């Protein structure tokens, strides 16, 4: 695809923080907790954030939906295709963040931590 579909990317650290917070939290009892980042982003935006963290522009190579992706299993290519071809995704985290006291990690912060503090 064109890497334009917005995804509700979420940091694994945030998922862990919500899991720990939910253990004893009354609001979590018999509840589904939808978790996302503070703002949706496209794959192209994610690559650009990684490039900014690394201090250089990263090359992009777009592939047709369903085309095999180097180094990834076929099932991952199918999943990424369905995400890219679907509608933009957004999970409003304002209420969940307030209830559990967790501030979602931005794409920029995640990229800086992942690529620079690694």
CSV table of N, CA, C and O in Angstrom, one decimal:
chain,number,residue,atom,x,y,z
A,1,UNK,N,0.8,-1.2,0.0
A,1,UNK,CA,0.0,0.0,0.0
A,1,UNK,C,0.9,1.2,0.0
A,1,UNK,O,2.0,1.2,-0.3
A,2,UNK,N,0.3,2.3,0.4
A,2,UNK,CA,0.9,3.6,0.3
A,2,UNK,C,1.4,4.1,1.7
A,2,UNK,O,1.9,5.1,1.9
A,3,UNK,N,1.1,3.2,2.8
A,3,UNK,CA,1.6,3.6,4.1
A,3,UNK,C,0.9,4.8,4.7
A,3,UNK,O,1.4,5.5,5.5
A,4,UNK,N,-0.4,5.0,4.3
A,4,UNK,CA,-1.1,6.2,4.7
A,4,UNK,C,-2.2,5.9,5.8
A,4,UNK,O,-2.6,6.8,6.5
A,5,UNK,N,-2.6,4.6,5.9
A,5,UNK,CA,-3.6,4.3,6.9
A,5,UNK,C,-3.1,4.5,8.3
A,5,UNK,O,-2.0,4.1,8.7
A,6,UNK,N,-3.9,5.2,9.1
A,6,UNK,CA,-3.5,5.5,10.5
A,6,UNK,C,-3.9,4.3,11.4
A,6,UNK,O,-4.9,3.7,11.3
A,7,UNK,N,-2.9,3.9,12.2
A,7,UNK,CA,-3.0,2.8,13.1
A,7,UNK,C,-2.9,3.3,14.6
A,7,UNK,O,-2.2,4.2,14.9
A,8,UNK,N,-3.6,2.6,15.5
A,8,UNK,CA,-3.5,2.9,16.9
A,8,UNK,C,-2.3,2.2,17.5
A,8,UNK,O,-2.4,1.4,18.4
A,9,UNK,N,-1.1,2.6,17.1
A,9,UNK,CA,0.1,2.0,17.6
A,9,UNK,C,0.2,2.2,19.1
A,9,UNK,O,-0.2,3.3,19.6
A,10,UNK,N,0.7,1.2,19.8
A,10,UNK,CA,0.8,1.3,21.3
A,10,UNK,C,2.1,0.7,21.7
A,10,UNK,O,2.6,-0.3,21.1
A,11,UNK,N,2.8,1.3,22.6
A,11,UNK,CA,4.0,0.9,23.2
A,11,UNK,C,3.8,-0.4,24.0
A,11,UNK,O,2.9,-0.4,24.8
A,12,UNK,N,4.7,-1.4,23.9
A,12,UNK,CA,4.6,-2.6,24.8
A,12,UNK,C,4.7,-2.2,26.2
A,12,UNK,O,4.1,-2.8,27.1
A,13,UNK,N,5.5,-1.1,26.5
A,13,UNK,CA,5.6,-0.7,27.9
A,13,UNK,C,4.3,-0.2,28.4
A,13,UNK,O,4.0,-0.3,29.6
A,14,UNK,N,3.5,0.5,27.6
A,14,UNK,CA,2.2,1.0,28.0
A,14,UNK,C,1.3,-0.2,28.3
A,14,UNK,O,0.5,-0.2,29.2
A,15,UNK,N,1.3,-1.3,27.4
A,15,UNK,CA,0.5,-2.4,27.6
A,15,UNK,C,0.8,-3.1,29.0
A,15,UNK,O,-0.1,-3.4,29.8
A,16,UNK,N,2.1,-3.2,29.3
A,16,UNK,CA,2.5,-3.7,30.6
A,16,UNK,C,2.0,-2.8,31.7
A,16,UNK,O,1.5,-3.3,32.7
A,17,UNK,N,2.2,-1.5,31.6
A,17,UNK,CA,1.7,-0.6,32.6
A,17,UNK,C,0.2,-0.7,32.9
A,17,UNK,O,-0.2,-0.8,34.1
A,18,UNK,N,-0.6,-0.9,31.8
A,18,UNK,CA,-2.0,-1.0,32.0
A,18,UNK,C,-2.3,-2.4,32.7
A,18,UNK,O,-3.2,-2.5,33.5
A,19,UNK,N,-1.6,-3.4,32.3
A,19,UNK,CA,-1.8,-4.8,32.9
A,19,UNK,C,-1.5,-4.7,34.4
A,19,UNK,O,-2.3,-5.3,35.2
A,20,UNK,N,-0.4,-4.1,34.7
A,20,UNK,CA,-0.1,-4.0,36.2
A,20,UNK,C,-1.1,-3.2,36.9
A,20,UNK,O,-1.6,-3.6,38.0
A,21,UNK,N,-1.5,-2.0,36.3
A,21,UNK,CA,-2.4,-1.2,37.0
A,21,UNK,C,-3.8,-1.8,37.1
A,21,UNK,O,-4.5,-1.6,38.1
A,22,UNK,N,-4.2,-2.7,36.2
A,22,UNK,CA,-5.5,-3.3,36.2
A,22,UNK,C,-5.7,-4.4,37.2
A,22,UNK,O,-6.8,-4.7,37.6
A,23,UNK,N,-4.5,-4.9,37.7
A,23,UNK,CA,-4.6,-6.1,38.6
A,23,UNK,C,-5.5,-5.8,39.9
A,23,UNK,O,-6.3,-6.6,40.2
A,24,UNK,N,-5.3,-4.6,40.5
A,24,UNK,CA,-6.0,-4.3,41.7
A,24,UNK,C,-7.0,-3.2,41.5
A,24,UNK,O,-7.6,-2.7,42.5
A,25,UNK,N,-7.2,-2.7,40.3
A,25,UNK,CA,-8.1,-1.5,40.0
A,25,UNK,C,-9.5,-2.0,39.9
A,25,UNK,O,-9.9,-2.8,39.1
A,26,UNK,N,-10.4,-1.4,40.7
A,26,UNK,CA,-11.8,-1.7,40.6
A,26,UNK,C,-12.5,-1.5,39.2
A,26,UNK,O,-13.3,-2.3,38.8
A,27,UNK,N,-12.0,-0.6,38.5
A,27,UNK,CA,-12.6,-0.3,37.1
A,27,UNK,C,-12.2,-1.4,36.2
A,27,UNK,O,-12.9,-1.6,35.2
A,28,UNK,N,-11.2,-2.2,36.5
A,28,UNK,CA,-10.8,-3.3,35.6
A,28,UNK,C,-11.6,-4.6,35.8
A,28,UNK,O,-11.6,-5.5,34.9
A,29,UNK,N,-12.4,-4.7,36.8
A,29,UNK,CA,-13.1,-5.9,37.1
A,29,UNK,C,-14.1,-6.2,36.0
A,29,UNK,O,-15.0,-5.4,35.8
A,30,UNK,N,-14.0,-7.4,35.4
A,30,UNK,CA,-14.9,-7.8,34.3
A,30,UNK,C,-15.0,-6.8,33.2
A,30,UNK,O,-16.0,-6.6,32.5
A,31,UNK,N,-13.9,-6.1,32.9
A,31,UNK,CA,-13.9,-5.0,31.9
A,31,UNK,C,-12.9,-5.3,30.8
A,31,UNK,O,-11.9,-6.0,31.0
A,32,UNK,N,-13.2,-4.9,29.6
A,32,UNK,CA,-12.3,-4.9,28.5
A,32,UNK,C,-11.6,-3.6,28.5
A,32,UNK,O,-12.3,-2.5,28.6
A,33,UNK,N,-10.3,-3.6,28.4
A,33,UNK,CA,-9.5,-2.3,28.4
A,33,UNK,C,-8.9,-2.2,27.0
A,33,UNK,O,-7.9,-2.9,26.7
A,34,UNK,N,-9.4,-1.3,26.2
A,34,UNK,CA,-8.8,-1.0,24.9
A,34,UNK,C,-7.7,-0.1,25.1
A,34,UNK,O,-7.8,1.0,25.7
A,35,UNK,N,-6.5,-0.4,24.5
A,35,UNK,CA,-5.3,0.4,24.7
A,35,UNK,C,-4.8,0.8,23.3
A,35,UNK,O,-4.6,0.0,22.4
A,36,UNK,N,-4.4,2.0,23.2
A,36,UNK,CA,-3.8,2.6,22.0
A,36,UNK,C,-2.8,3.7,22.4
A,36,UNK,O,-2.7,4.0,23.5
A,37,UNK,N,-2.2,4.2,21.4
A,37,UNK,CA,-1.3,5.3,21.6
A,37,UNK,C,-2.1,6.6,21.7
A,37,UNK,O,-3.3,6.7,21.6
A,38,UNK,N,-1.4,7.7,22.0
A,38,UNK,CA,-2.1,9.0,22.2
A,38,UNK,C,-2.7,9.6,20.9
A,38,UNK,O,-3.6,10.4,20.9
A,39,UNK,N,-2.1,9.1,19.7
A,39,UNK,CA,-2.6,9.6,18.4
A,39,UNK,C,-2.3,8.5,17.4
A,39,UNK,O,-1.2,7.9,17.4
A,40,UNK,N,-3.2,8.3,16.4
A,40,UNK,CA,-2.9,7.3,15.4
A,40,UNK,C,-1.8,7.8,14.5
A,40,UNK,O,-1.6,9.0,14.3
A,41,UNK,N,-1.1,6.9,13.9
A,41,UNK,CA,0.0,7.2,13.0
A,41,UNK,C,0.0,6.2,11.8
A,41,UNK,O,-0.3,5.0,12.0
A,42,UNK,N,0.5,6.6,10.7
A,42,UNK,CA,0.7,5.7,9.6
A,42,UNK,C,2.0,5.0,9.6
A,42,UNK,O,2.9,5.5,10.4
A,43,UNK,N,2.2,4.0,8.9
A,43,UNK,CA,3.5,3.3,8.8
A,43,UNK,C,4.6,4.3,8.3
A,43,UNK,O,5.7,4.3,8.8
A,44,UNK,N,4.2,5.1,7.3
A,44,UNK,CA,5.2,6.1,6.8
A,44,UNK,C,5.6,7.1,7.9
A,44,UNK,O,6.8,7.4,8.0
A,45,UNK,N,4.6,7.5,8.8
A,45,UNK,CA,5.0,8.4,9.9
A,45,UNK,C,5.8,7.7,10.9
A,45,UNK,O,6.7,8.3,11.5
A,46,UNK,N,5.6,6.4,11.1
A,46,UNK,CA,6.4,5.6,12.1
A,46,UNK,C,7.9,5.5,11.6
A,46,UNK,O,8.8,5.7,12.3
A,47,UNK,N,8.0,5.3,10.3
A,47,UNK,CA,9.4,5.2,9.7
A,47,UNK,C,10.1,6.6,9.8
A,47,UNK,O,11.2,6.7,10.2
A,48,UNK,N,9.3,7.7,9.6
A,48,UNK,CA,9.9,9.0,9.7
A,48,UNK,C,10.3,9.3,11.1
A,48,UNK,O,11.4,9.9,11.4
A,49,UNK,N,9.5,8.9,12.1
A,49,UNK,CA,9.9,9.1,13.5
A,49,UNK,C,11.1,8.3,13.9
A,49,UNK,O,12.0,8.8,14.6
A,50,UNK,N,11.3,7.1,13.3
A,50,UNK,CA,12.5,6.3,13.6
A,50,UNK,C,13.7,7.0,13.0
A,50,UNK,O,14.7,7.1,13.6
A,51,UNK,N,13.5,7.6,11.8
A,51,UNK,CA,14.6,8.3,11.1
A,51,UNK,C,15.0,9.5,12.0
A,51,UNK,O,16.2,9.8,12.1
A,52,UNK,N,14.0,10.2,12.5
A,52,UNK,CA,14.3,11.4,13.3
A,52,UNK,C,15.1,11.0,14.6
A,52,UNK,O,16.1,11.6,15.0
A,53,UNK,N,14.7,9.9,15.2
A,53,UNK,CA,15.4,9.4,16.3
A,53,UNK,C,16.9,9.0,16.0
A,53,UNK,O,17.8,9.2,16.8
A,54,UNK,N,17.0,8.5,14.8
A,54,UNK,CA,18.4,8.0,14.4
A,54,UNK,C,19.2,9.2,13.8
A,54,UNK,O,20.4,9.0,13.5
A,55,UNK,N,18.5,10.3,13.5
A,55,UNK,CA,19.2,11.4,12.9
A,55,UNK,C,19.5,11.3,11.4
A,55,UNK,O,20.4,12.0,10.9
A,56,UNK,N,18.7,10.5,10.7
A,56,UNK,CA,18.8,10.4,9.3
A,56,UNK,C,17.5,9.9,8.7
A,56,UNK,O,16.7,9.3,9.3
A,57,UNK,N,17.3,10.3,7.4
A,57,UNK,CA,16.1,9.8,6.7
A,57,UNK,C,16.3,8.4,6.3
A,57,UNK,O,17.3,7.9,5.8
A,58,UNK,N,15.3,7.6,6.6
A,58,UNK,CA,15.3,6.2,6.3
A,58,UNK,C,14.6,5.9,4.9
A,58,UNK,O,13.6,6.6,4.7
A,59,UNK,N,15.1,5.1,4.1
A,59,UNK,CA,14.5,4.8,2.8
A,59,UNK,C,13.1,4.1,3.0
A,59,UNK,O,13.0,3.2,3.9
A,60,UNK,N,12.2,4.3,2.2
A,60,UNK,CA,10.9,3.7,2.2
A,60,UNK,C,10.7,2.9,0.9
A,60,UNK,O,11.1,3.4,-0.2
A,61,UNK,N,10.2,1.7,1.0
A,61,UNK,CA,9.9,0.9,-0.2
A,61,UNK,C,8.5,0.4,0.0
A,61,UNK,O,8.2,-0.4,0.9
A,62,UNK,N,7.6,0.9,-0.8
A,62,UNK,CA,6.2,0.5,-0.7
A,62,UNK,C,6.0,-0.8,-1.5
A,62,UNK,O,6.6,-0.9,-2.6
A,63,UNK,N,5.1,-1.6,-1.0
A,63,UNK,CA,4.8,-2.9,-1.8
A,63,UNK,C,3.3,-2.9,-2.0
A,63,UNK,O,2.5,-2.3,-1.2
A,64,UNK,N,2.9,-3.7,-2.9
A,64,UNK,CA,1.4,-3.8,-3.2
A,64,UNK,C,0.8,-4.7,-2.1
A,64,UNK,O,1.5,-5.6,-1.6
A,65,UNK,N,-0.4,-4.4,-1.7
A,65,UNK,CA,-1.0,-5.2,-0.6
A,65,UNK,C,-1.0,-6.7,-1.0
A,65,UNK,O,-1.3,-7.0,-2.1
A,66,UNK,N,-0.6,-7.5,0.0
A,66,UNK,CA,-0.5,-8.9,-0.2
A,66,UNK,C,0.8,-9.4,-0.8
A,66,UNK,O,1.1,-10.6,-0.8
A,67,UNK,N,1.6,-8.5,-1.2
A,67,UNK,CA,3.0,-8.9,-1.7
A,67,UNK,C,3.8,-9.4,-0.6
A,67,UNK,O,3.8,-8.8,0.5
A,68,UNK,N,4.6,-10.4,-0.8
A,68,UNK,CA,5.5,-10.9,0.3
A,68,UNK,C,6.4,-9.8,0.8
A,68,UNK,O,6.9,-9.0,0.0
A,69,UNK,N,6.6,-9.8,2.1
A,69,UNK,CA,7.5,-8.8,2.7
A,69,UNK,C,8.8,-9.5,3.1
A,69,UNK,O,8.8,-10.5,3.8
A,70,UNK,N,9.9,-9.0,2.8
A,70,UNK,CA,11.2,-9.6,3.1
A,70,UNK,C,11.3,-9.8,4.6
A,70,UNK,O,11.0,-8.9,5.4
A,71,UNK,N,11.8,-10.9,5.1
A,71,UNK,CA,12.1,-11.3,6.4
A,71,UNK,C,10.9,-11.5,7.3
A,71,UNK,O,11.0,-11.7,8.5
A,72,UNK,N,9.7,-11.4,6.8
A,72,UNK,CA,8.5,-11.6,7.6
A,72,UNK,C,7.7,-12.8,7.1
A,72,UNK,O,7.6,-13.0,5.9
A,73,UNK,N,7.1,-13.5,8.0
A,73,UNK,CA,6.3,-14.7,7.5
A,73,UNK,C,5.1,-14.2,6.8
A,73,UNK,O,4.6,-13.1,6.9
A,74,UNK,N,4.5,-15.1,5.9
A,74,UNK,CA,3.4,-14.8,5.1
A,74,UNK,C,2.2,-14.3,5.9
A,74,UNK,O,1.5,-13.4,5.5
A,75,UNK,N,2.0,-14.9,7.1
A,75,UNK,CA,0.8,-14.5,7.9
A,75,UNK,C,1.0,-13.0,8.4
A,75,UNK,O,0.0,-12.3,8.5
A,76,UNK,N,2.2,-12.6,8.6
A,76,UNK,CA,2.4,-11.2,9.0
A,76,UNK,C,2.1,-10.3,7.8
A,76,UNK,O,1.5,-9.2,8.0
A,77,UNK,N,2.5,-10.6,6.6
A,77,UNK,CA,2.1,-9.8,5.4
A,77,UNK,C,0.6,-9.7,5.3
A,77,UNK,O,0.1,-8.6,4.9
A,78,UNK,N,-0.1,-10.8,5.5
A,78,UNK,CA,-1.6,-10.8,5.4
A,78,UNK,C,-2.1,-9.8,6.5
A,78,UNK,O,-3.1,-9.1,6.2
A,79,UNK,N,-1.6,-9.9,7.7
A,79,UNK,CA,-2.1,-9.0,8.8
A,79,UNK,C,-1.8,-7.5,8.4
A,79,UNK,O,-2.7,-6.7,8.6
A,80,UNK,N,-0.6,-7.2,8.0
A,80,UNK,CA,-0.3,-5.9,7.6
A,80,UNK,C,-1.1,-5.4,6.5
A,80,UNK,O,-1.5,-4.2,6.4
A,81,UNK,N,-1.4,-6.2,5.5
A,81,UNK,CA,-2.3,-5.9,4.4
A,81,UNK,C,-3.7,-5.5,4.9
A,81,UNK,O,-4.2,-4.5,4.5
A,82,UNK,N,-4.2,-6.3,5.8
A,82,UNK,CA,-5.6,-6.0,6.3
A,82,UNK,C,-5.6,-4.7,7.0
A,82,UNK,O,-6.6,-3.9,7.0
A,83,UNK,N,-4.5,-4.4,7.8
A,83,UNK,CA,-4.5,-3.2,8.5
A,83,UNK,C,-4.3,-2.0,7.6
A,83,UNK,O,-5.0,-0.9,7.8
A,84,UNK,N,-3.5,-2.1,6.5
A,84,UNK,CA,-3.3,-1.0,5.6
A,84,UNK,C,-4.5,-0.8,4.7
A,84,UNK,O,-4.8,0.4,4.4
A,85,UNK,N,-5.3,-1.8,4.4
A,85,UNK,CA,-6.4,-1.7,3.5
A,85,UNK,C,-7.7,-1.3,4.3
A,85,UNK,O,-8.7,-0.9,3.7
A,86,UNK,N,-7.7,-1.4,5.6
A,86,UNK,CA,-8.8,-1.1,6.4
A,86,UNK,C,-8.9,0.4,6.7
A,86,UNK,O,-8.1,1.2,6.2
A,87,UNK,N,-9.9,0.8,7.4
A,87,UNK,CA,-10.1,2.2,7.8
A,87,UNK,C,-9.0,2.6,8.8
A,87,UNK,O,-8.4,1.8,9.5
A,88,UNK,N,-8.9,4.0,9.0
A,88,UNK,CA,-8.0,4.5,10.0
A,88,UNK,C,-8.5,4.0,11.4
A,88,UNK,O,-9.7,3.8,11.6
A,89,UNK,N,-7.6,3.7,12.3
A,89,UNK,CA,-7.9,3.2,13.6
A,89,UNK,C,-7.6,4.3,14.7
A,89,UNK,O,-6.5,4.9,14.6
A,90,UNK,N,-8.5,4.5,15.6
A,90,UNK,CA,-8.1,5.4,16.7
A,90,UNK,C,-8.8,4.9,17.9
A,90,UNK,O,-10.0,4.5,17.9
A,91,UNK,N,-8.1,4.9,19.0
A,91,UNK,CA,-8.7,4.5,20.3
A,91,UNK,C,-8.5,5.8,21.2
A,91,UNK,O,-7.4,6.2,21.5
A,92,UNK,N,-9.6,6.4,21.6
A,92,UNK,CA,-9.5,7.6,22.4
A,92,UNK,C,-9.1,7.1,23.8
A,92,UNK,O,-9.8,6.4,24.5
A,93,UNK,N,-7.9,7.5,24.2
A,93,UNK,CA,-7.3,7.1,25.5
A,93,UNK,C,-7.5,8.1,26.6
A,93,UNK,O,-7.1,7.8,27.7
A,94,UNK,N,-8.2,9.1,26.4
A,94,UNK,CA,-8.4,10.2,27.4
A,94,UNK,C,-9.0,9.6,28.7
A,94,UNK,O,-8.5,9.8,29.8
A,95,UNK,N,-10.1,8.9,28.6
A,95,UNK,CA,-10.8,8.3,29.8
A,95,UNK,C,-9.9,7.2,30.4
A,95,UNK,O,-9.7,7.2,31.6
A,96,UNK,N,-9.4,6.3,29.6
A,96,UNK,CA,-8.7,5.2,30.1
A,96,UNK,C,-7.4,5.7,30.8
A,96,UNK,O,-7.0,5.2,31.9
A,97,UNK,N,-6.8,6.6,30.2
A,97,UNK,CA,-5.6,7.2,30.8
A,97,UNK,C,-5.8,7.9,32.1
A,97,UNK,O,-5.1,7.7,33.1
A,98,UNK,N,-7.0,8.6,32.2
A,98,UNK,CA,-7.3,9.2,33.5
A,98,UNK,C,-7.7,8.2,34.5
A,98,UNK,O,-7.2,8.4,35.7
A,99,UNK,N,-8.4,7.2,34.2
A,99,UNK,CA,-8.8,6.1,35.2
A,99,UNK,C,-7.6,5.4,35.8
A,99,UNK,O,-7.5,5.2,37.0
A,100,UNK,N,-6.6,5.1,34.9
A,100,UNK,CA,-5.5,4.2,35.4
A,100,UNK,C,-4.2,5.1,35.6
A,100,UNK,O,-3.2,4.5,36.1
A,101,UNK,N,-4.3,6.4,35.4
A,101,UNK,CA,-3.1,7.2,35.7
A,101,UNK,C,-1.9,6.9,34.8
A,101,UNK,O,-0.8,7.1,35.2
A,102,UNK,N,-2.2,6.5,33.5
A,102,UNK,CA,-1.1,6.2,32.6
A,102,UNK,C,-1.1,7.1,31.4
A,102,UNK,O,-2.2,7.2,30.8
A,103,UNK,N,-0.1,7.8,31.1
A,103,UNK,CA,0.0,8.7,30.0
A,103,UNK,C,0.5,7.9,28.8
A,103,UNK,O,1.6,7.3,28.9
A,104,UNK,N,-0.2,7.7,27.7
A,104,UNK,CA,0.2,6.9,26.6
A,104,UNK,C,1.5,7.5,26.0
A,104,UNK,O,1.7,8.7,25.9
A,105,UNK,N,2.4,6.6,25.6
A,105,UNK,CA,3.7,7.0,25.0
A,105,UNK,C,3.5,7.4,23.5
A,105,UNK,O,2.9,6.7,22.7
A,106,UNK,N,4.0,8.6,23.2
A,106,UNK,CA,3.9,9.1,21.8
A,106,UNK,C,4.9,8.3,20.9
A,106,UNK,O,5.8,7.7,21.4
A,107,UNK,N,4.6,8.4,19.6
A,107,UNK,CA,5.4,7.7,18.6
A,107,UNK,C,6.8,8.3,18.7
A,107,UNK,O,7.8,7.5,18.6
A,108,UNK,N,7.0,9.6,18.9
A,108,UNK,CA,8.3,10.2,18.9
A,108,UNK,C,9.1,9.7,20.1
A,108,UNK,O,10.3,9.4,20.0
A,109,UNK,N,8.4,9.6,21.3
A,109,UNK,CA,9.1,9.2,22.5
A,109,UNK,C,9.5,7.7,22.4
A,109,UNK,O,10.6,7.3,22.7
A,110,UNK,N,8.5,6.9,21.8
A,110,UNK,CA,8.8,5.5,21.6
A,110,UNK,C,10.1,5.3,20.7
A,110,UNK,O,11.0,4.5,21.0
A,111,UNK,N,10.1,6.0,19.6
A,111,UNK,CA,11.2,5.9,18.6
A,111,UNK,C,12.5,6.3,19.3
A,111,UNK,O,13.5,5.6,19.1
A,112,UNK,N,12.5,7.4,20.0
A,112,UNK,CA,13.7,7.8,20.7
A,112,UNK,C,14.2,6.8,21.7
A,112,UNK,O,15.4,6.4,21.8
A,113,UNK,N,13.3,6.2,22.5
A,113,UNK,CA,13.7,5.2,23.5
A,113,UNK,C,14.2,3.9,22.8
A,113,UNK,O,15.2,3.3,23.2
A,114,UNK,N,13.5,3.5,21.8
A,114,UNK,CA,13.8,2.2,21.1
A,114,UNK,C,15.1,2.3,20.3
A,114,UNK,O,15.9,1.4,20.4
A,115,UNK,N,15.3,3.4,19.6
A,115,UNK,CA,16.5,3.4,18.7
A,115,UNK,C,17.7,4.1,19.4
A,115,UNK,O,18.8,3.9,18.9
A,116,UNK,N,17.5,4.9,20.4
A,116,UNK,CA,18.6,5.6,21.0
A,116,UNK,C,19.0,5.1,22.4
A,116,UNK,O,20.1,5.3,22.8
A,117,UNK,N,18.1,4.5,23.1
A,117,UNK,CA,18.4,4.1,24.5
A,117,UNK,C,18.5,2.6,24.5
A,117,UNK,O,18.9,2.0,25.6
A,118,UNK,N,18.2,1.9,23.4
A,118,UNK,CA,18.2,0.5,23.2
A,118,UNK,C,19.0,-0.4,23.8
A,118,UNK,O,19.1,-1.5,24.1
